[in-house]
Short mmCIF file of C-alpha atoms in Angstrom, two decimals:
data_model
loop_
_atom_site.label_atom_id
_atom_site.label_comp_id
_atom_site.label_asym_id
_atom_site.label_seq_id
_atom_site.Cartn_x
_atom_site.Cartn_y
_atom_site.Cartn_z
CA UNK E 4 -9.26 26.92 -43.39
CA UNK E 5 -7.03 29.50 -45.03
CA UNK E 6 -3.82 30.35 -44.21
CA UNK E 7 -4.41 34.15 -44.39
CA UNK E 8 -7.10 34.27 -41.98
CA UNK E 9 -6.93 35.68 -38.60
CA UNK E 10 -6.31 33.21 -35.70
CA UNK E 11 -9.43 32.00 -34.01
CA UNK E 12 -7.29 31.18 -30.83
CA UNK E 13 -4.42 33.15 -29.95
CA UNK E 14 -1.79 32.34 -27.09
CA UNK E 15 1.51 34.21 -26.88
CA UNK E 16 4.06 33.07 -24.11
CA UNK E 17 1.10 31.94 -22.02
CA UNK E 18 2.60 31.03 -19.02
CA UNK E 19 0.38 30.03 -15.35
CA UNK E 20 1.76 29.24 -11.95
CA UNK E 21 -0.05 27.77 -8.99
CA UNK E 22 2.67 28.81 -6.20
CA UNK E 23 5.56 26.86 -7.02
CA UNK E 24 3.75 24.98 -9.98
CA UNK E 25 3.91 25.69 -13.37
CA UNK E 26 1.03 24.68 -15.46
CA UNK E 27 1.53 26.43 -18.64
CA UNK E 28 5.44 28.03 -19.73
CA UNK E 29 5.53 30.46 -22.10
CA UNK E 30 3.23 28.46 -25.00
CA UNK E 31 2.55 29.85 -28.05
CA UNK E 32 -0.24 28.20 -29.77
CA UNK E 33 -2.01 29.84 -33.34
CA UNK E 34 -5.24 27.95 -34.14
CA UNK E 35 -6.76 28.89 -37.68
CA UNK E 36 -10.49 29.09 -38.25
CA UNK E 37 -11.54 25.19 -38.82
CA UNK E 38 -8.30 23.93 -37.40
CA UNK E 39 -8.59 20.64 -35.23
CA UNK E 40 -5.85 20.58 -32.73
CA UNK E 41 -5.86 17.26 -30.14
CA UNK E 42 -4.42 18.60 -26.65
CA UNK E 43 -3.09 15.62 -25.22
CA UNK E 44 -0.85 14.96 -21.57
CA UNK E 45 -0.71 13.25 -18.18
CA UNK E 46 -3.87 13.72 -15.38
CA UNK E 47 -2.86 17.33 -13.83
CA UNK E 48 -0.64 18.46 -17.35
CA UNK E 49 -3.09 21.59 -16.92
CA UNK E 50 -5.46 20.52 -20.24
CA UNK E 51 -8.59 21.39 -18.82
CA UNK E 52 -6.97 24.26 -17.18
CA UNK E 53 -6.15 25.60 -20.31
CA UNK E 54 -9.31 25.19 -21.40
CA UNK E 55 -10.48 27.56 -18.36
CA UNK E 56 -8.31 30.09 -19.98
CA UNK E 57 -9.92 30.66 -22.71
CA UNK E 58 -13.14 30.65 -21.41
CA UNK E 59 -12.51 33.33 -19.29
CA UNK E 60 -12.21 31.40 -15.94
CA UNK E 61 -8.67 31.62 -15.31
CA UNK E 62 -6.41 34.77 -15.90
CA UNK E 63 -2.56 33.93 -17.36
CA UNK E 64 0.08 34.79 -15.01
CA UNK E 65 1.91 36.21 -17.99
CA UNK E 66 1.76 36.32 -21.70
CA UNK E 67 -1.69 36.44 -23.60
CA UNK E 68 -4.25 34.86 -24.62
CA UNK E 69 -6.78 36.04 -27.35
CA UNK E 70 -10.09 34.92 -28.74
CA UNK E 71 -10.51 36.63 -32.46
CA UNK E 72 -8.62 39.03 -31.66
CA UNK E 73 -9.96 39.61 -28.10
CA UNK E 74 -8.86 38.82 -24.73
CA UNK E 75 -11.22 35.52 -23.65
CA UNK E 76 -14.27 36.58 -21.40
CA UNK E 77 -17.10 34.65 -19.65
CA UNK E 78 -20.40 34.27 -21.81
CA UNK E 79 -18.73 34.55 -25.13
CA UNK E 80 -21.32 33.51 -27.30
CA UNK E 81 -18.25 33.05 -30.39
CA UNK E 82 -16.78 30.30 -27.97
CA UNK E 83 -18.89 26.87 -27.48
CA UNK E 84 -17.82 24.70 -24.65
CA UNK E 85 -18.88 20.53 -24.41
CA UNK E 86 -17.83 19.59 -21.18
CA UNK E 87 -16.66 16.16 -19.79
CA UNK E 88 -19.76 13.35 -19.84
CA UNK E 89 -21.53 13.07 -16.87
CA UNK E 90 -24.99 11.72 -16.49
CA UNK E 91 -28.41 13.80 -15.55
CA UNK E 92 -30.33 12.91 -12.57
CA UNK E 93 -33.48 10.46 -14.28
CA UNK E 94 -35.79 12.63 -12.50
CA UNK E 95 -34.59 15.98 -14.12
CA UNK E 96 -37.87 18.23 -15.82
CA UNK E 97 -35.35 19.44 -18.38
CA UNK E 98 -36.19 18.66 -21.77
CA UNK E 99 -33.95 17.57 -24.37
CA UNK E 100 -34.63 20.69 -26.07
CA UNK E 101 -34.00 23.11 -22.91
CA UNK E 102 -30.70 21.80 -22.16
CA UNK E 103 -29.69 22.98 -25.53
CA UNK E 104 -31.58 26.46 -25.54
CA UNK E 105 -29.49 27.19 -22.72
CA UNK E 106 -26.82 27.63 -24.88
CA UNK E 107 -28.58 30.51 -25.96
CA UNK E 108 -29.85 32.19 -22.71
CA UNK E 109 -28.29 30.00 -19.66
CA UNK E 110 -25.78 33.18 -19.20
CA UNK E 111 -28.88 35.29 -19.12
CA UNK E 112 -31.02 36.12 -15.96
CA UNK E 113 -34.79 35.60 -15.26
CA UNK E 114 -36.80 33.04 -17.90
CA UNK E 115 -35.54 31.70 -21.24
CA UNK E 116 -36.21 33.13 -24.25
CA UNK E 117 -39.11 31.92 -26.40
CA UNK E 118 -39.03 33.72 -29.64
CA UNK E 119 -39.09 32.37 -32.77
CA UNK E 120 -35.35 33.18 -33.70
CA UNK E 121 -34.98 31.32 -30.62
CA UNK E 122 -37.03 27.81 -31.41
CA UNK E 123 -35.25 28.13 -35.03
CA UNK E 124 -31.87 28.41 -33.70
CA UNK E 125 -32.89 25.46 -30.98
CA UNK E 126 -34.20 23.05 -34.01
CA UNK E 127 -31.47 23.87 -36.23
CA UNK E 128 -28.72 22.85 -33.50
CA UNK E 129 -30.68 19.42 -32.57
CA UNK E 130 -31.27 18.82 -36.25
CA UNK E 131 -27.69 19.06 -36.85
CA UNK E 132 -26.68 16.31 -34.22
CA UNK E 133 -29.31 13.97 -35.45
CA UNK E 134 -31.52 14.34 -31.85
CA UNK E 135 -34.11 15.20 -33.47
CA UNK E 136 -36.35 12.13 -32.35
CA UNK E 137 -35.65 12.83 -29.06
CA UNK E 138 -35.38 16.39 -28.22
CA UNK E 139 -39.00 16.70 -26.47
CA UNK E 140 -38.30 14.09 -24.19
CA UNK E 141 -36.62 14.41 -20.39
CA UNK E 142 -32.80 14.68 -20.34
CA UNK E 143 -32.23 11.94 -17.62
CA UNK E 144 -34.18 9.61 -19.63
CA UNK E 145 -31.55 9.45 -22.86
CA UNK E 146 -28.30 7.43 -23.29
CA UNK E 147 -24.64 8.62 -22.56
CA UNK E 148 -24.26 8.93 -26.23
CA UNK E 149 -27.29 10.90 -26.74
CA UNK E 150 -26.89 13.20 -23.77
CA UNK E 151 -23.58 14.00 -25.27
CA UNK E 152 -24.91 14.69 -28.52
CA UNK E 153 -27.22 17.54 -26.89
CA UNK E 154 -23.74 19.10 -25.30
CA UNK E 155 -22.60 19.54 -28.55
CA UNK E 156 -25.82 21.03 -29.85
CA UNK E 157 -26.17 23.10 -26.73
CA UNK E 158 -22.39 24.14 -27.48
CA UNK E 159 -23.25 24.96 -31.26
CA UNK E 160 -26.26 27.03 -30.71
CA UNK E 161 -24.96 29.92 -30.22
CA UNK E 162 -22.66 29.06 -34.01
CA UNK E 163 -19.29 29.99 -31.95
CA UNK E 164 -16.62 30.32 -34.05
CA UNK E 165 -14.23 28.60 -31.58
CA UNK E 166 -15.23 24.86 -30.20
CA UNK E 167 -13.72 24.03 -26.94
CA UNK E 168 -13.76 20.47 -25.90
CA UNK E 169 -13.20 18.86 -22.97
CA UNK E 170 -12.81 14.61 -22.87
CA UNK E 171 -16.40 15.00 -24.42
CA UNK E 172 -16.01 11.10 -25.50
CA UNK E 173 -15.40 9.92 -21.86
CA UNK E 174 -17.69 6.91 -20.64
CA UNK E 175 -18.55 6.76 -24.45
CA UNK E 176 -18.26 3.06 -26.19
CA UNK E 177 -16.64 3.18 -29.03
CA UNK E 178 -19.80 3.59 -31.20
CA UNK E 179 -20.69 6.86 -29.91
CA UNK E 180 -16.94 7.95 -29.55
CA UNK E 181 -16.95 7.75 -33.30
CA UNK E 182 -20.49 9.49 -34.11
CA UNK E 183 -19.86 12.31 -31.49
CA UNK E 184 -15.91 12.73 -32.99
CA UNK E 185 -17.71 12.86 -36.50
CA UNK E 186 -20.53 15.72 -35.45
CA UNK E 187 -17.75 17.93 -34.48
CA UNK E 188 -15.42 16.95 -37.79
CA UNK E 189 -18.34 18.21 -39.93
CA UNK E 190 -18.81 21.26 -37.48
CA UNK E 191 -15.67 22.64 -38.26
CA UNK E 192 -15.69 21.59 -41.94
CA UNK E 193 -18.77 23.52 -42.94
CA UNK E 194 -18.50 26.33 -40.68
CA UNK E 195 -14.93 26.98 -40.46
CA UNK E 196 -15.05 26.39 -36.22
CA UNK E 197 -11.68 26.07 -34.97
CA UNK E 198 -11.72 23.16 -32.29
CA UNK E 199 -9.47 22.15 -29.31
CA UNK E 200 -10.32 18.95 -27.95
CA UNK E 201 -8.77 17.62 -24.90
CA UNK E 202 -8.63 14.24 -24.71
CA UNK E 203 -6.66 10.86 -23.08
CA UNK E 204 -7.69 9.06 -26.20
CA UNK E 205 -6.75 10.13 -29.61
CA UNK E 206 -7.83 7.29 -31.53
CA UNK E 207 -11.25 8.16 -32.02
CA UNK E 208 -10.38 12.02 -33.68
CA UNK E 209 -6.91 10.91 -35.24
CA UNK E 210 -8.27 11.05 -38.75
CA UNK E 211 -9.84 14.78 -38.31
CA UNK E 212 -6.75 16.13 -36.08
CA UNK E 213 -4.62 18.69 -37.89
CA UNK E 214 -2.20 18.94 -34.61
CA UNK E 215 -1.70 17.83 -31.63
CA UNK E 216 -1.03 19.88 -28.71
CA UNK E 217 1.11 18.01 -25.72
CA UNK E 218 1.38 19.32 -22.67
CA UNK E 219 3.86 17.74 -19.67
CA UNK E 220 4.96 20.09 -16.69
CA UNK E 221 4.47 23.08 -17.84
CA UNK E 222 6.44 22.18 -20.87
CA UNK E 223 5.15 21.42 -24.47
CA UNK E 224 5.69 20.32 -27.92
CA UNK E 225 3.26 20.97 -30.99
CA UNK E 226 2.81 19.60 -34.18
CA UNK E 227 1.30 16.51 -36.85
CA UNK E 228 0.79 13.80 -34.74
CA UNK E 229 3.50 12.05 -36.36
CA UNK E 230 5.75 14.67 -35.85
CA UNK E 231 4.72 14.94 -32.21
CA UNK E 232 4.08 11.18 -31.01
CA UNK E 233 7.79 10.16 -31.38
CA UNK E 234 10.04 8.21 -28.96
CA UNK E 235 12.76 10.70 -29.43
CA UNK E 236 9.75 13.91 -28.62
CA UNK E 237 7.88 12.89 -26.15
CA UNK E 238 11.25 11.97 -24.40
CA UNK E 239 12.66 15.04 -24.39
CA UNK E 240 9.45 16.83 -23.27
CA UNK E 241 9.12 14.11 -19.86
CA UNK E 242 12.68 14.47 -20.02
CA UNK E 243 12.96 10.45 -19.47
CA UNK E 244 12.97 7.38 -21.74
CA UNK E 245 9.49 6.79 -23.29
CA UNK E 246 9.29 5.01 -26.13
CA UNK E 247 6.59 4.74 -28.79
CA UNK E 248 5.42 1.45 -30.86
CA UNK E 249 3.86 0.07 -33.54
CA UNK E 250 1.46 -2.63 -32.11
CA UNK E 251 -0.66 -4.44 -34.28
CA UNK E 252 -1.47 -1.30 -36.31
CA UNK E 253 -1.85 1.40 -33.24
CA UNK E 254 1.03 3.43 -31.70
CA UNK E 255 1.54 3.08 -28.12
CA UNK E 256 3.14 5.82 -25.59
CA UNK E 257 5.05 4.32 -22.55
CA UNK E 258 6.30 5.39 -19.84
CA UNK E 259 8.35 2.86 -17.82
CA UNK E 260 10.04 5.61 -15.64
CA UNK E 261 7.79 6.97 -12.72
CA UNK E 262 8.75 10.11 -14.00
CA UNK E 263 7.59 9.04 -17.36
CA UNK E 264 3.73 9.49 -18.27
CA UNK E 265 2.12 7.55 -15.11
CA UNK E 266 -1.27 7.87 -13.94
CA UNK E 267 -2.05 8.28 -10.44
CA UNK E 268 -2.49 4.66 -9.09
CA UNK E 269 -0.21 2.92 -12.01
CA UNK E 270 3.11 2.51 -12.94
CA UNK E 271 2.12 3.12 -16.46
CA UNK E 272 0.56 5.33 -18.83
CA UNK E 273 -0.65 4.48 -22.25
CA UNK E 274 -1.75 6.80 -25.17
CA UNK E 275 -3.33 5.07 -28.13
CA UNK E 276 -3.24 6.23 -31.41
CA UNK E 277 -3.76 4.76 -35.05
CA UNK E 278 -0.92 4.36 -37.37
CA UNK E 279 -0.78 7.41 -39.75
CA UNK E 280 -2.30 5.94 -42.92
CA UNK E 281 -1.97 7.46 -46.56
CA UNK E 282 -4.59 9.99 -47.00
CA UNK E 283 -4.80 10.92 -43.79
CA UNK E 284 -7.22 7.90 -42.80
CA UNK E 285 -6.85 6.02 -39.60
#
């Protein structure tokens, strides 16, 4: 990552309304080519949403919103998407190996391609998420963990130069929360991919995050983690008392207000992060 290059992503006063709601309010957001940014918030803060803007799903209200240089369109084969886990049906004849060629041609109509540049570009993508040993066999047959390695092959296929991810370590134990955290790390490492990954839980990413991105209401503060996960930040962005703790090694967010970050059936919300450690390690 260089500090002269281009931005990969590109919002200027990006602001969205849904009728009286604001989702996003005038955010400005540079991400640099291999730049790891955490985007981090409450259930309906408008992460995924955002998310949709860039893929081309959603159109801003106001401001802009660019993709290397360009305003964000469907099928852009320069932005990868890994979306939330969610199992395959056991009885779906889809190869490991098709779900991630359709990274290549899903946008495309009428049968997949089967060139060589094609198998290549298939093997090189499973290679680099260690599925190799498994890529011939059905997708509903394979673990959580090693579905959601194929995602992120599927999503790196096409070598995007932006990485969009969404909760991709959800229903994940902590074992493949770390290995699928660690594929992406050395994604954006060696290939300069600029990543946004949304997430409820930081801890597994906190040692590759450059900043975090935290969303509230349509309001928003951006930074280091330390800089952002801060008694005195976050409670000026809910615009209540939450306060932030050491415990046992690991900051805690919480909210005691019901204003304050609360999920919907709870009285509480809890963000988890490791204490910042010398060197950047968790």
């Amino acid at each position: 990552m260089t500090a002269t290059a281009d931005p990969a992503v590109d919002l200027r006063a990006a602001t969205l309304r849904y009728g009286e709601r604001t989702v996003l309010d005038r955010l400005d957001l540079d991400v640099a080519p291999g730049e790891f940014v955490a985007v981090l918030g409450p259930n309906g803060a408008g992460k995924t949403t955002l998310l949709k803007v860039l893929l081309g799903l959603v159109e801003l209200t106001s401001g802009e919103a660019r993709i290397n240089g360009r305003p964000p369109r469907r099928g852009n084969h320069h932005v990868g998407y890994v979306p939330q886990q969610q199992a395959f049906d056991r009885d779906l004849p889809i190869r490991a190996r098709d779900l991630v060629q359709f990274g290549l041609d899903g946008h495309r109509r009428g049968l997949p391609l089967r060139s060589r540049a094609t198998r290549a570009s298939v093997d090189a993508a499973i290679d680099a998420v260690g599925a190799r040993a498994y890529a011939d066999a059905p997708i509903g047959m394979l673990s959580g963990g090693e579905q959601q390695r194929l995602r992120i092959a599927q999503a790196l296929v096409g070598d995007p130069h932006v990485l969009l991810c969404d909760e991709p370590l959800l229903s994940l134990d902590l074992s493949h929360q770390r290995g699928v955290s660690r594929l992406i790390d050395e994604r954006r490492r060696a290939a300069g991919t600029a990543v946004i990954f949304v997430t409820h839980e930081i801890n597994p990413i906190l040692a590759y995050v450059d900043r975090v991105l935290y969303l509230v209401g349509g309001r928003s503060a951006i930074g280091e983690p330390g800089e952002v996960l801060t008694s005195e930040r976050l409670s000026d962005l809910y615009g209540t008392t939450v306060d932030v703790v050491n415990v046992r090694g690991r900051i805690v967010v919480v909210g005691s207000d019901e204003s304050a970050p609360t999920e919907p059936h709870g009285s509480h919300h809890h963000v988890h992060v490791h204490e910042h450690a010398p060197g950047g390690a968790p």
